[in-house]
XYZ file of C-alpha atoms in Angstrom:
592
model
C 123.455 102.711 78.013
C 123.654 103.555 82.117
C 122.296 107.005 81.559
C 118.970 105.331 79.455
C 119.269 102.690 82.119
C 119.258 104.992 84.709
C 116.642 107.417 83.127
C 114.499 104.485 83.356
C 114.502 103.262 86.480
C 114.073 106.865 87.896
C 110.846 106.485 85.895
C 109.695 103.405 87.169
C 110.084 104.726 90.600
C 108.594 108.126 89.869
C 105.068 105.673 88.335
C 105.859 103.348 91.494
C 105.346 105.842 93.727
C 102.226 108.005 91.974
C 100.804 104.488 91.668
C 101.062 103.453 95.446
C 99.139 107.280 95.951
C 96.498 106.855 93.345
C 95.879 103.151 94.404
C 94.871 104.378 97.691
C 91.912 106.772 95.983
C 91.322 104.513 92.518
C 89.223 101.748 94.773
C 87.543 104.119 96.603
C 85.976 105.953 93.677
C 82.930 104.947 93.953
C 82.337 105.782 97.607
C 84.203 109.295 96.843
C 81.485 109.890 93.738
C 78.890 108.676 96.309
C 79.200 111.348 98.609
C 79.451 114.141 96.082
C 76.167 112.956 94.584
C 74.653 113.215 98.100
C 76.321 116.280 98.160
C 74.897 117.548 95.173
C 71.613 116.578 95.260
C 70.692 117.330 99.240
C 72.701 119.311 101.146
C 71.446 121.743 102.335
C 70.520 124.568 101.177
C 72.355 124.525 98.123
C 72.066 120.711 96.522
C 69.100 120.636 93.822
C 66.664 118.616 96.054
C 67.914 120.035 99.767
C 66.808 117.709 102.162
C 68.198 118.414 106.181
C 67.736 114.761 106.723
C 69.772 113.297 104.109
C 72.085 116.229 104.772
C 73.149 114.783 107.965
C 74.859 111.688 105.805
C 77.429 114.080 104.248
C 79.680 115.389 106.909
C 80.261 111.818 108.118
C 80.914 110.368 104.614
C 82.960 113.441 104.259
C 85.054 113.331 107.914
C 85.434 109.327 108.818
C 83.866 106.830 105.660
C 86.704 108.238 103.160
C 89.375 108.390 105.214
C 88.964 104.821 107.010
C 88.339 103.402 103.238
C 91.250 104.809 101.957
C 93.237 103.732 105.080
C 92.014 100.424 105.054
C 92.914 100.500 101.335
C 96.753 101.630 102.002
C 97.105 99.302 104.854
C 96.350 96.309 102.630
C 98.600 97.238 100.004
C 101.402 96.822 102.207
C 100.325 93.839 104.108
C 96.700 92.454 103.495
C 94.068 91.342 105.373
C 96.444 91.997 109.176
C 97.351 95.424 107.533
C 94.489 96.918 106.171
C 92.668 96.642 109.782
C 96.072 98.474 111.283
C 94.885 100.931 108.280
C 91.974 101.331 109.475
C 93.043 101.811 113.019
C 95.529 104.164 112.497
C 94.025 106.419 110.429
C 90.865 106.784 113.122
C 93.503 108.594 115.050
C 94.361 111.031 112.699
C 90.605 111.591 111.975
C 89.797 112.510 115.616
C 92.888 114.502 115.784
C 91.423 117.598 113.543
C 88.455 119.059 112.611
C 90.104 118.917 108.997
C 89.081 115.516 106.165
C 91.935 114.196 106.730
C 92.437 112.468 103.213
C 96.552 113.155 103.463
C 96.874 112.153 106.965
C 94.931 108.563 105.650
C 97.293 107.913 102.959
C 100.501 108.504 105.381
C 99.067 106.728 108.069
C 97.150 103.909 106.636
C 100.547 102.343 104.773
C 102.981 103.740 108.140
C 100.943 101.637 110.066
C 100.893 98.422 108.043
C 104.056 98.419 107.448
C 105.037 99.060 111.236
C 103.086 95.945 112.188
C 104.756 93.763 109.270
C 108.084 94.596 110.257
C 106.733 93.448 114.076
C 105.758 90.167 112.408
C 108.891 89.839 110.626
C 110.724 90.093 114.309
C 107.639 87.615 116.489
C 106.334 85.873 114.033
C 108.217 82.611 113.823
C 108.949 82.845 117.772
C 105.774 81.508 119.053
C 105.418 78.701 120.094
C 102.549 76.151 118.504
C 99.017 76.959 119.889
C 99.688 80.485 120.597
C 99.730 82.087 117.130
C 95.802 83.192 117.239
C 96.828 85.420 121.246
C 99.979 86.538 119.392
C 97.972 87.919 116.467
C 95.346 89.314 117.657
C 96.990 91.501 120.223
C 100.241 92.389 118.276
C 97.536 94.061 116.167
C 95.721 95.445 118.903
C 98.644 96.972 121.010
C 100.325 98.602 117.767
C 96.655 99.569 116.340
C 96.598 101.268 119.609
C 99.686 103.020 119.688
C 99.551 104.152 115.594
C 96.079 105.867 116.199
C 97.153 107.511 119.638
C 100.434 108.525 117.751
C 98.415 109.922 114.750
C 96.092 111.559 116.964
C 98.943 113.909 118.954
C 101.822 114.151 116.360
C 100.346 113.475 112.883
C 96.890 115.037 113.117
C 97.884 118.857 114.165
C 101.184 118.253 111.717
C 98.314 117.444 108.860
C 96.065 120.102 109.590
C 98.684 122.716 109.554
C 99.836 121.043 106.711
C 96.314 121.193 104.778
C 95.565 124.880 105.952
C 98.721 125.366 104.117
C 97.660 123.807 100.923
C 94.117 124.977 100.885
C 95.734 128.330 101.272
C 98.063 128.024 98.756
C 95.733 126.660 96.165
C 93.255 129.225 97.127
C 96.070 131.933 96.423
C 96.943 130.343 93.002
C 93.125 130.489 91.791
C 92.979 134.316 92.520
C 95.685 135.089 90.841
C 95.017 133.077 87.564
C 98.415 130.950 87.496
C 96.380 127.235 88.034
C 96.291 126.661 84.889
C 100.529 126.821 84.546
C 99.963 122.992 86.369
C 98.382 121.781 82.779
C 102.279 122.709 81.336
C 103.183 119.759 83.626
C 99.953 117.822 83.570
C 99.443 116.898 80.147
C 102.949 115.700 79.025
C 103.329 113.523 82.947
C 99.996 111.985 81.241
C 101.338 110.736 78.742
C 104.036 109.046 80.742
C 101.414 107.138 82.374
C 101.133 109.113 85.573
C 97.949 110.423 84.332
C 96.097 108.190 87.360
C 99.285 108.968 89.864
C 98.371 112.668 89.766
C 94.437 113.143 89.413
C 93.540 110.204 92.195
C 97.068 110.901 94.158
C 97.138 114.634 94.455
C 94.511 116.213 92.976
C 91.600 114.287 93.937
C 92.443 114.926 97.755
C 93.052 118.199 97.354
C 89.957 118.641 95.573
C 87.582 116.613 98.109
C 88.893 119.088 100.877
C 88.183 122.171 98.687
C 84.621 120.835 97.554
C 84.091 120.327 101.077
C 84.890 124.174 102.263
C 83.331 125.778 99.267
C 81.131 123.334 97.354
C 83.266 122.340 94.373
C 86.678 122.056 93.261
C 88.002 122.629 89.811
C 91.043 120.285 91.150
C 88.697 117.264 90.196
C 88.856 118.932 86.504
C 92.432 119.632 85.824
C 93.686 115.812 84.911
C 90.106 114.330 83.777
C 89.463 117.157 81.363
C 88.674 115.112 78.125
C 89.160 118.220 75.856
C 93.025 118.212 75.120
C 92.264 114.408 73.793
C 89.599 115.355 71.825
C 91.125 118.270 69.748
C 94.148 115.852 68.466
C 91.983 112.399 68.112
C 89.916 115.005 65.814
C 93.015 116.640 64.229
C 93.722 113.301 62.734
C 90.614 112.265 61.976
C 90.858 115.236 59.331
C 94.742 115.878 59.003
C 96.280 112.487 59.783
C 97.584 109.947 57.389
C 97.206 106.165 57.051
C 96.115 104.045 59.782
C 96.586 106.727 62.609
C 93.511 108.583 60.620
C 91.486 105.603 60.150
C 91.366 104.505 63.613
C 91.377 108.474 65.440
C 87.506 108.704 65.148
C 86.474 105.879 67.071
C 89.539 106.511 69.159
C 87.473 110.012 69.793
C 84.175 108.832 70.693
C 86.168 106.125 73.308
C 88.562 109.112 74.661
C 85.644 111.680 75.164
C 82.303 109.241 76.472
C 84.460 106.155 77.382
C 86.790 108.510 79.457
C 89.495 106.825 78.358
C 92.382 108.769 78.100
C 94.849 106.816 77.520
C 94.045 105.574 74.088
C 95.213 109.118 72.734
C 98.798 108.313 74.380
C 100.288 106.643 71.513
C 99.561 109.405 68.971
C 101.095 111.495 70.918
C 104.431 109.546 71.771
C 104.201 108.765 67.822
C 104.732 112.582 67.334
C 106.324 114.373 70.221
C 105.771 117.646 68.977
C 101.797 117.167 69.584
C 102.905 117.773 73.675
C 102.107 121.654 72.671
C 98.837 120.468 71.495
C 98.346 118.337 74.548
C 99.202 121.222 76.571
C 95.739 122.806 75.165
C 94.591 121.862 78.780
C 95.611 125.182 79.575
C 92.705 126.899 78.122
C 90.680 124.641 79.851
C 91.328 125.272 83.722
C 92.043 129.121 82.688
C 88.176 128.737 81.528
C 87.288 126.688 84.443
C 88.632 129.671 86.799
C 87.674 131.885 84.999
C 83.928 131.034 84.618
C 83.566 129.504 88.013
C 83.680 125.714 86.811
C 83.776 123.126 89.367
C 82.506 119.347 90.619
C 81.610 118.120 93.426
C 83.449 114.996 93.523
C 85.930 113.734 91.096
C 85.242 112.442 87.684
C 86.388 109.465 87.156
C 86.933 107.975 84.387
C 87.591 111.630 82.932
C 84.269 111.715 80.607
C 82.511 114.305 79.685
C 79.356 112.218 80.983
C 80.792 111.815 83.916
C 81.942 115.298 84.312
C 78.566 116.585 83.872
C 76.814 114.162 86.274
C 78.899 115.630 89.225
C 79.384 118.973 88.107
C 78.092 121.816 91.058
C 74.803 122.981 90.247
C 76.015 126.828 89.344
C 79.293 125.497 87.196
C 78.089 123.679 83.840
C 78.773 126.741 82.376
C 81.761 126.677 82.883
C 83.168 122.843 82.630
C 81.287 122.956 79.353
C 82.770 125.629 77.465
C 85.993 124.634 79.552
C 86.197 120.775 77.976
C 85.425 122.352 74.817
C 88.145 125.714 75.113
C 90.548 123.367 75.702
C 89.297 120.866 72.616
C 89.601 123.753 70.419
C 92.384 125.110 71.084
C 94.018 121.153 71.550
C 92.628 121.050 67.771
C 94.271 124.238 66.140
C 97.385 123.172 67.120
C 97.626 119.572 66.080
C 95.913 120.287 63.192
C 98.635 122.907 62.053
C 101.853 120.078 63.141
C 99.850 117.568 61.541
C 99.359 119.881 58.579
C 103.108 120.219 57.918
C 103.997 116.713 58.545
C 105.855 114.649 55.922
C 105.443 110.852 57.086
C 102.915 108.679 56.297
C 100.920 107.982 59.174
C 101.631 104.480 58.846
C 104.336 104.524 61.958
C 101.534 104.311 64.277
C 101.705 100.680 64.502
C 105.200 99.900 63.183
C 106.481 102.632 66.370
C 104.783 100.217 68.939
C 106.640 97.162 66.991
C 109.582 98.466 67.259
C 109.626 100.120 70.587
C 108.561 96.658 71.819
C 111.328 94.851 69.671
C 113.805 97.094 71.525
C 112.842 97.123 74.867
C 112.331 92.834 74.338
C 115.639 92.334 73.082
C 117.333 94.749 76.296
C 115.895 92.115 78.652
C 116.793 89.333 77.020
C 112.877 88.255 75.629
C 111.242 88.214 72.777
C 108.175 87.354 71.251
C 107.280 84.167 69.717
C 106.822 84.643 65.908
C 105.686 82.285 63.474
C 108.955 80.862 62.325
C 109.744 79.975 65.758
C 105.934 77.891 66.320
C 107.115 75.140 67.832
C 108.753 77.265 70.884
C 105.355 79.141 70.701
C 103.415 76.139 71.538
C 105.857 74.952 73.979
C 105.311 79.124 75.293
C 101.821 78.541 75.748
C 101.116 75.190 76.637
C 101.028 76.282 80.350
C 99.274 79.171 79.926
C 96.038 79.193 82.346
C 95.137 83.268 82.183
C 95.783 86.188 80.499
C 95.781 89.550 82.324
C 95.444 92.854 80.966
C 97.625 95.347 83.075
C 96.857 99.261 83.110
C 97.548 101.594 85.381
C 94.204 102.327 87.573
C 92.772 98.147 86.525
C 90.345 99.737 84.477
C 89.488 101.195 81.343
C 91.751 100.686 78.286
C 92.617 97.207 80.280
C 89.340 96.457 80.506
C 88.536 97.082 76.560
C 91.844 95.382 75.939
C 90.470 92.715 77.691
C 86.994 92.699 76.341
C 88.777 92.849 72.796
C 90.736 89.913 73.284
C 88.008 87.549 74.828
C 85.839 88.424 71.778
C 88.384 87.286 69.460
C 89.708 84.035 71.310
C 85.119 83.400 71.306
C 85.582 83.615 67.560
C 88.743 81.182 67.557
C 87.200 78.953 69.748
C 89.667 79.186 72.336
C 88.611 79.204 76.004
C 91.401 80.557 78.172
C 90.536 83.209 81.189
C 90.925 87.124 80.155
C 90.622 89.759 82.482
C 91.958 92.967 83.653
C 93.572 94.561 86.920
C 95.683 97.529 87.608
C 99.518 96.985 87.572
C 99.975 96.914 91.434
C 97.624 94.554 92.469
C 99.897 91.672 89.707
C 100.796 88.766 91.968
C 103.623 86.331 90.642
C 101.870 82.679 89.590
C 102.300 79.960 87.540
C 100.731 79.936 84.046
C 100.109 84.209 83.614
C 100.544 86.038 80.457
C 100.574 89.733 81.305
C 99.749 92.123 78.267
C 100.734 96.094 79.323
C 101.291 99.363 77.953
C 104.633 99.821 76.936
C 105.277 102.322 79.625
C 104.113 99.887 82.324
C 106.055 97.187 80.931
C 109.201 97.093 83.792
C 106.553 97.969 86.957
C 104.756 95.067 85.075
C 107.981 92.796 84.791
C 109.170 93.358 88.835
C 105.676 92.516 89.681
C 105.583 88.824 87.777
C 108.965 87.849 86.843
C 107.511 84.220 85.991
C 104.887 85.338 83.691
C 105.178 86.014 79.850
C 105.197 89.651 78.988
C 103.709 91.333 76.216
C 104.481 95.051 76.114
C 101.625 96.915 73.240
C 101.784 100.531 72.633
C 97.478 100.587 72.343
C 95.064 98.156 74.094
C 92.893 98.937 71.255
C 94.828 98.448 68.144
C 97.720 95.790 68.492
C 98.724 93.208 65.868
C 100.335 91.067 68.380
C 96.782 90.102 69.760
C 96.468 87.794 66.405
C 100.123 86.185 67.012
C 98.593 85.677 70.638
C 95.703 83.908 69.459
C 97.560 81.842 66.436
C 99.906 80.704 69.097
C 96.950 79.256 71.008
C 94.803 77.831 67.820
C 98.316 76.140 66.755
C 98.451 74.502 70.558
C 94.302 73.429 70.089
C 95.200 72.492 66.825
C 98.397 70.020 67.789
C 96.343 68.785 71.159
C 92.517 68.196 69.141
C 94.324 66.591 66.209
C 92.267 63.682 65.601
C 94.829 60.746 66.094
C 92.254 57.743 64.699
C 92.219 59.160 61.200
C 96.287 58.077 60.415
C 98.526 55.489 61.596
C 100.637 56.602 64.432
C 104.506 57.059 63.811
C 106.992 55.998 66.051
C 109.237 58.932 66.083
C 112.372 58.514 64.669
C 111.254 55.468 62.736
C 110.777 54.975 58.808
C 107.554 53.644 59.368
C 103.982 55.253 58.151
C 106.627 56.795 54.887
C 104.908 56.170 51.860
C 108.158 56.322 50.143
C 106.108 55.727 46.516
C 104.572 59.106 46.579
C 107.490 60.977 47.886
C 108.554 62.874 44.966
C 110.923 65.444 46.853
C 112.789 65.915 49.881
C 113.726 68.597 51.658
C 115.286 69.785 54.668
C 114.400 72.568 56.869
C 116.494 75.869 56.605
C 116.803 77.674 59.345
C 118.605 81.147 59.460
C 120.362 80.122 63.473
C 121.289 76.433 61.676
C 121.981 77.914 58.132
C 125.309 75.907 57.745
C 123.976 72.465 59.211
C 120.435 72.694 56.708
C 123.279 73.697 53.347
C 125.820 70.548 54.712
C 122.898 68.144 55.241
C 121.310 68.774 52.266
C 124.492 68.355 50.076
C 125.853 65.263 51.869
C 122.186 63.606 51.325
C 122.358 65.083 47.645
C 125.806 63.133 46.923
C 124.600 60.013 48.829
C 121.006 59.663 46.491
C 123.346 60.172 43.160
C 125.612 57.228 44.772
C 123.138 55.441 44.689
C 121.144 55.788 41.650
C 118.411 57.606 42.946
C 116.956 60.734 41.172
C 114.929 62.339 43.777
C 115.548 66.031 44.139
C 116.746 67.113 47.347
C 116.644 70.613 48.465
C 117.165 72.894 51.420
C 113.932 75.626 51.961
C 112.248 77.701 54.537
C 109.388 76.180 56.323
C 107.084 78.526 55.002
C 108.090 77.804 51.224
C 106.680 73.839 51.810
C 103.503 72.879 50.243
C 101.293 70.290 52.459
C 101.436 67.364 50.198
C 102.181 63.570 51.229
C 104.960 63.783 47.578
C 107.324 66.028 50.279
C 109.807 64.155 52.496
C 111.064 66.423 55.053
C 113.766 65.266 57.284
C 113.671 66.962 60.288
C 114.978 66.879 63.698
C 112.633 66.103 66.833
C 112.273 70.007 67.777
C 111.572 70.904 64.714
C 108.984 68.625 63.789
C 107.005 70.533 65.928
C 107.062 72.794 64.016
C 106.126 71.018 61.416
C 103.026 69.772 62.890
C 101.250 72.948 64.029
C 101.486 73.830 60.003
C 100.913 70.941 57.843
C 98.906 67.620 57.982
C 99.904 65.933 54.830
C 103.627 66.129 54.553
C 105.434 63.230 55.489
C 108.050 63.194 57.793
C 111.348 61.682 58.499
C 112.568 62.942 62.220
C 116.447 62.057 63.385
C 118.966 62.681 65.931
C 121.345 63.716 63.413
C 121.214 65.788 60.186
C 124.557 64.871 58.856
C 125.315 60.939 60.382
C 121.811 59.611 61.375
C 121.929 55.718 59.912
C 118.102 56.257 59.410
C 119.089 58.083 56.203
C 121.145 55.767 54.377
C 117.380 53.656 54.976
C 115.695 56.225 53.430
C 117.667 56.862 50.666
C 117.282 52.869 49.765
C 113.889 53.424 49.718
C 113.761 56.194 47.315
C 112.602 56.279 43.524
C-alpha cells in the first residue's frame, strides 16, 4: 500500500511539474502558430509569398513577443496579475542578454521572478501602514523587476545561451545519426500517462521554435503531435476489436486524427497494456520524418493531421505525410495482430473505467452517489452551481466532454453552467463539480478539495454522465413538484393517509440498516395480528415498490427523501423511530 502510495505521488509530481512547463507554452499557442504562419508564408526568400516587408515582423515575434508572452504567462501562474508583470520584466533581461530566442531562459525566469516578489510580499506586505499600500506596490515591483532582468541579463542569459548551443548541438547530432526516433520508445507510453501536453508544449515545442528558427523547420514540433500511432490502433479495433471498444473506435478515429485529440485513444490502450508496442509505432514516424526531410514551422497543436499540414515547411509535406501515415501503418500491424489473439470480450472498456474509479473512490474515502443512495444525491447536488471539465492542456477532450454534457442536460431540461479548463488553472469554490480523467484525478483533487470529484476513464464515452444528470432531474423534480395538486403533510403526522386504500405496508430495506428494516417489520407484523388486522406487512428494497396510493411505507425522515425523488403516489408514514415510534400503534388502529 506505501509503495502504490508512493508510486503515485511520484506521478503526480512528475504531471505537476510537465504541467507547470507546458502551461507556460499551451496559452501561447496561438501567438507561437502565428509567427510560423508569417514565417511560412513571407519570409524571405523562402516562405511561399516572400514579402521583405512582412519579413521584418518575424525576427521580433521570434526574439521578444514569445518570450515576454510566455514570461508573462509563468509569472502569473505563480502569483497573478503582480507576478505576471515581474514575468514580463524579468524575462526582458534574459532576452537582451543573447542573441539566442530565449524560450528556456523565459520559462526559468518568468516563474523565478514571480515567485521572488511573492515571497517579498509575504515578508512587507502586512507592514505598511494604511494609505501607503499603492507606493509600497508599485515600487516593490519596480525595484525587484529591476534587479530580476539585470540579474537575467549577466548570469542567466550567457548561462542559457551556452546552455541552448548545447542542445541545438546535441539535437542536431542525434538527427545525423538517425537515433531521434529512440525518443518515441519514451514518448508514446509517457502519453498515455497524461504527460502527452507536459512533453510536446514543455520540451519539445521550445526546442523546436529555436531549431525552426536556425534552419526553417523542426521535426521536434512532430514527434508528440504525430496523429499516426492513434490512428493505426483506433483502426485496429474498428476491424479486430470486440464489443463496445469496436463500436465506438471509428468515430474515436475520425476525432483522434482531424479533432487532434489524442487523448481519446488513451483508454484503449490502458485497457490493454500490451498495445504500448503498438503505440510505440511512432517510431516509424520520426525515422520517416528524418529521413525524408519532414518538418513544421511552428508547432501543431492540437496534433491533427489538418493542423500538421497547415504549418508544415513548404519542401517537407512529403515527408510528414508519408511520416503520419508510416507510423499509422505500422501502429496498425501491430495492434491488429495483439488484438487478433485476444481472448476477452471487448466489453471491459467501460466496466475498466468503473472499476478503476470504484477503487481509486473508495482509497480516498468518496464515492459516487448511486441510485439507491438518491436522497444523499440530491442533498450532493443541491449546491451545485457549475460543472467543470478538467484535462490536461483546458482543451480538447474537456472541451467535447463538456460540449457532450451541456447537450444532454439541454435535452433534460436542466440549466446548470458546463465548461472546460485545464487542470492547473482549478481554483477551490463553493458549489464545483469537477469531472477529470482518471489520471488527473489527485492533481485534480489538491487543486479543489471542496468540490465533488468525478474521475472517467473517456470524456467521450462515460456512463456516469447519465447518473450525473438523473441526480440533477431527481433535484428539479423534488424542487418543481407542483405542491397545489395534493394536500400538504405535516411530516411525521398521520394526516393526508388514506388508510381505506392502503392495502399493504412495507418498510424500507436497506443493506447498511438490514437488521433494523427485518426487526421493524416483524414487531409491526405481531402488533397488526394483535390486533385483528390482516394487512400484509413486508420488508423490500426501494426499487421493488410499485407507485400506488394501496402501499403504506413507513419510513424514517432521511429516507423519505428518497422516497420522493421516485414515486408520487405512494403514501407515506415518516417517524423518528422504526421499532418504538407511538405513531404506529395509530396506524395500525387505522388499518383494515
Amino acid at each position: 500500500m506505501a509503495q502504490a502510495k508512493s508510486k503515485s505521488s511520484v506521478k503526480v509530481k512528475v504531471q505537476k511539474f510537465g504541467t507547470a512547463l507546458s502551461g507556460m507554452i499551451m496559452p501561447n499557442i496561438g501567438a507561437i502558430i502565428a509567427w510560423g504562419l508569417t514565417a511560412a508564408f513571407f519570409m524571405y526568400p523562402h516562405g511561399w509569398f516572400p514579402n521583405k516587408e512582412i519579413n521584418n515582423l518575424v525576427q521580433p515575434m521570434l526574439h521578444y513577443l514569445l518570450p515576454l508572452l510566455i514570461g508573462y504567462t509563468g509569472g502569473r501562474m505563480v502569483y497573478e496579475e503582480r507576478g505576471a508583470i515581474a514575468g514580463a520584466i524579468g524575462t526582458l533581461g534574459v532576452i537582451v542578454g543573447t542573441d539566442q530566442p530565449m524560450f528556456l531562459g523565459a520559462m526559468i525566469m518568468g516563474p523565478l521572478s514571480a515567485w521572488l516578489l511573492k515571497k517579498l510580499d509575504q515578508v512587507f506586505q502586512d507592514k505598511i501602514k494604511s494609505g501607503f499600500e499603492m507606493i509600497y506596490n508599485n515600487f516593490s515591483l519596480g525595484i525587484l523587476g529591476m534587479i530580476a532582468a539585470i540579474f537575467a541579463f549577466f548570469i542567466i542569459g550567457p548561462i542559457m545561451e551556452v546552455g541552448s548551443q548545447w542542445a541545438s548541438a546535441g539535437v542536431n547530432a542525434i538527427i545525423r545519426v538517425h537515433l531521434l526516433p529512440l525518443a518515441n520508445i519514451i514518448i508514446e507510453p509517457a502519453k498515455v500517462l497524461f504527460l502527452n501536453n507536459a512533453i510536446g508544449n514543455g520540451i519539445l515545442v521550445p526546442l523546436g521554435i529555436q531549431q525552426a528558427a536556425q534552419v526553417g523547420k523542426s521535426v521536434l514540433f512532430l514527434m508528440e503531435s504525430n496523429p499516426g500511432p492513434g490512428l493505426g490502433i483506433l483502426l485496429a479495433f474498428t476491424l479486430f476489436g470486440k464489443g463496445k471498444s469496436k463500436s465506438s473506435a471509428p468515430g474515436a478515429a475520425i476525432i483522434e486524427f482531424f479533432g487532434g485529440v489524442h487523448e481519446i485513444y488513451f483508454p484503449y490502450v490502458l485497457m490493454k497494456p500490451s498495445l504500448i508496442l503498438a503505440a510505440i509505432g511512432g517510431v516509424t514516424g520520426t525515422f520517416l520524418f528524418t529521413t525524408l526531410g519532414g518538418g513544421l514551422k511552428a508547432a501543431a497543436s492540437p496534433g491533427s493531421i489538418l493542423a500538421i499540414l497547415l504549418v508544415s515547411a513548404k519542401d517537407a509535406y512529403f515527408g510528414n505525410i508519408v511520416g503520419v501515415l508510416g507510423a499509422a501503418v505500422v501502429s496498425f500491424i501491430i495492434a491488429a495482430i495483439i488484438l487478433k489473439n485476444d481472448k476477452s470480450t471487448g466489453d471491459e472498456l467501460e466496466a475498466k473505467q468503473a472499476q478503476m474509479q470504484a477503487m481509486k473512490a473508495q482509497s480516498k474515502g468518496q464515492s459516487m452517489p448511486e441510485a439507491e443512495d438518491a436522497h444523499e444525491s440530491v442533498k450532493s447536488y443541491a449546491n451545485v452551481k457549475k460543472i467543470i471539465f478538467a484535462c490536461d492542456a483546458g482543451m480538447g477532450s474537456s472541451a467535447m466532454g463538456a460540449s457532450l454534457l451541456r447537450d444532454k442536460f439541454k435535452k433534460a431540461g436542466i440549466k446548470v453552467s458546463v465548461t472546460n479548463t485545464a487542470v492547473r488553472n482549478l481554483k477551490d469554490e463553493d458549489g464545483l463539480v469537477i469531472i477529470t480523467q482518471e489520471e488527473l484525478a489527485d492533481r485534480a483533487l489538491q487543486k479543489t478539495p471542496h468540490a465533488m470529484h468525478v474521475a472517467v476513464g473517456n470524456f467521450l464515452s462515460s456512463p456516469k454522465y447519465d447518473t450525473i444528470v438523473a441526480s440533477f432531474k431527481a433535484l428539479t423534480q423534488v424542487e418543481d413538484k407542483p405542491k397545489a395538486e395534493k394536500p400538504v403533510k405535516k411530516v411525521g403526522s398521520l394526516e393526508g393517509i388514506d388508510f381505506s386504500k392502503v392495502k399493504e405496508v412495507d418498510f424500507i430495506r436497506h443493506d447498511q440498516h438490514l437488521g433494523t428494516a427485518t426487526m421493524a417489520t416483524s414487531l409491526f407484523n405481531d402488533a397488526i395480528k394483535k390486533a385483528g388486522k390482516t394487512t400484509p406487512v413486508k420488508a423490500v428494497r426501494i426499487n421493488e415498490l410499485t407507485d400506488d396510493p394501496s402501499h403504506l411505507v413507513i419510513v424514517t425522515p432521511a429516507a423519505n427523501k428518497n422516497l420522493a425523488v421516485r414515486y408520487s403516489d405512494i403514501q407515506t408514514l415518516v417517524v423518528d423511530d422504526l421499532l418504538k415510534d407511538k405513531k404506529l400503534g395509530e396506524a395500525i388502529q387505522k388499518l383494515n
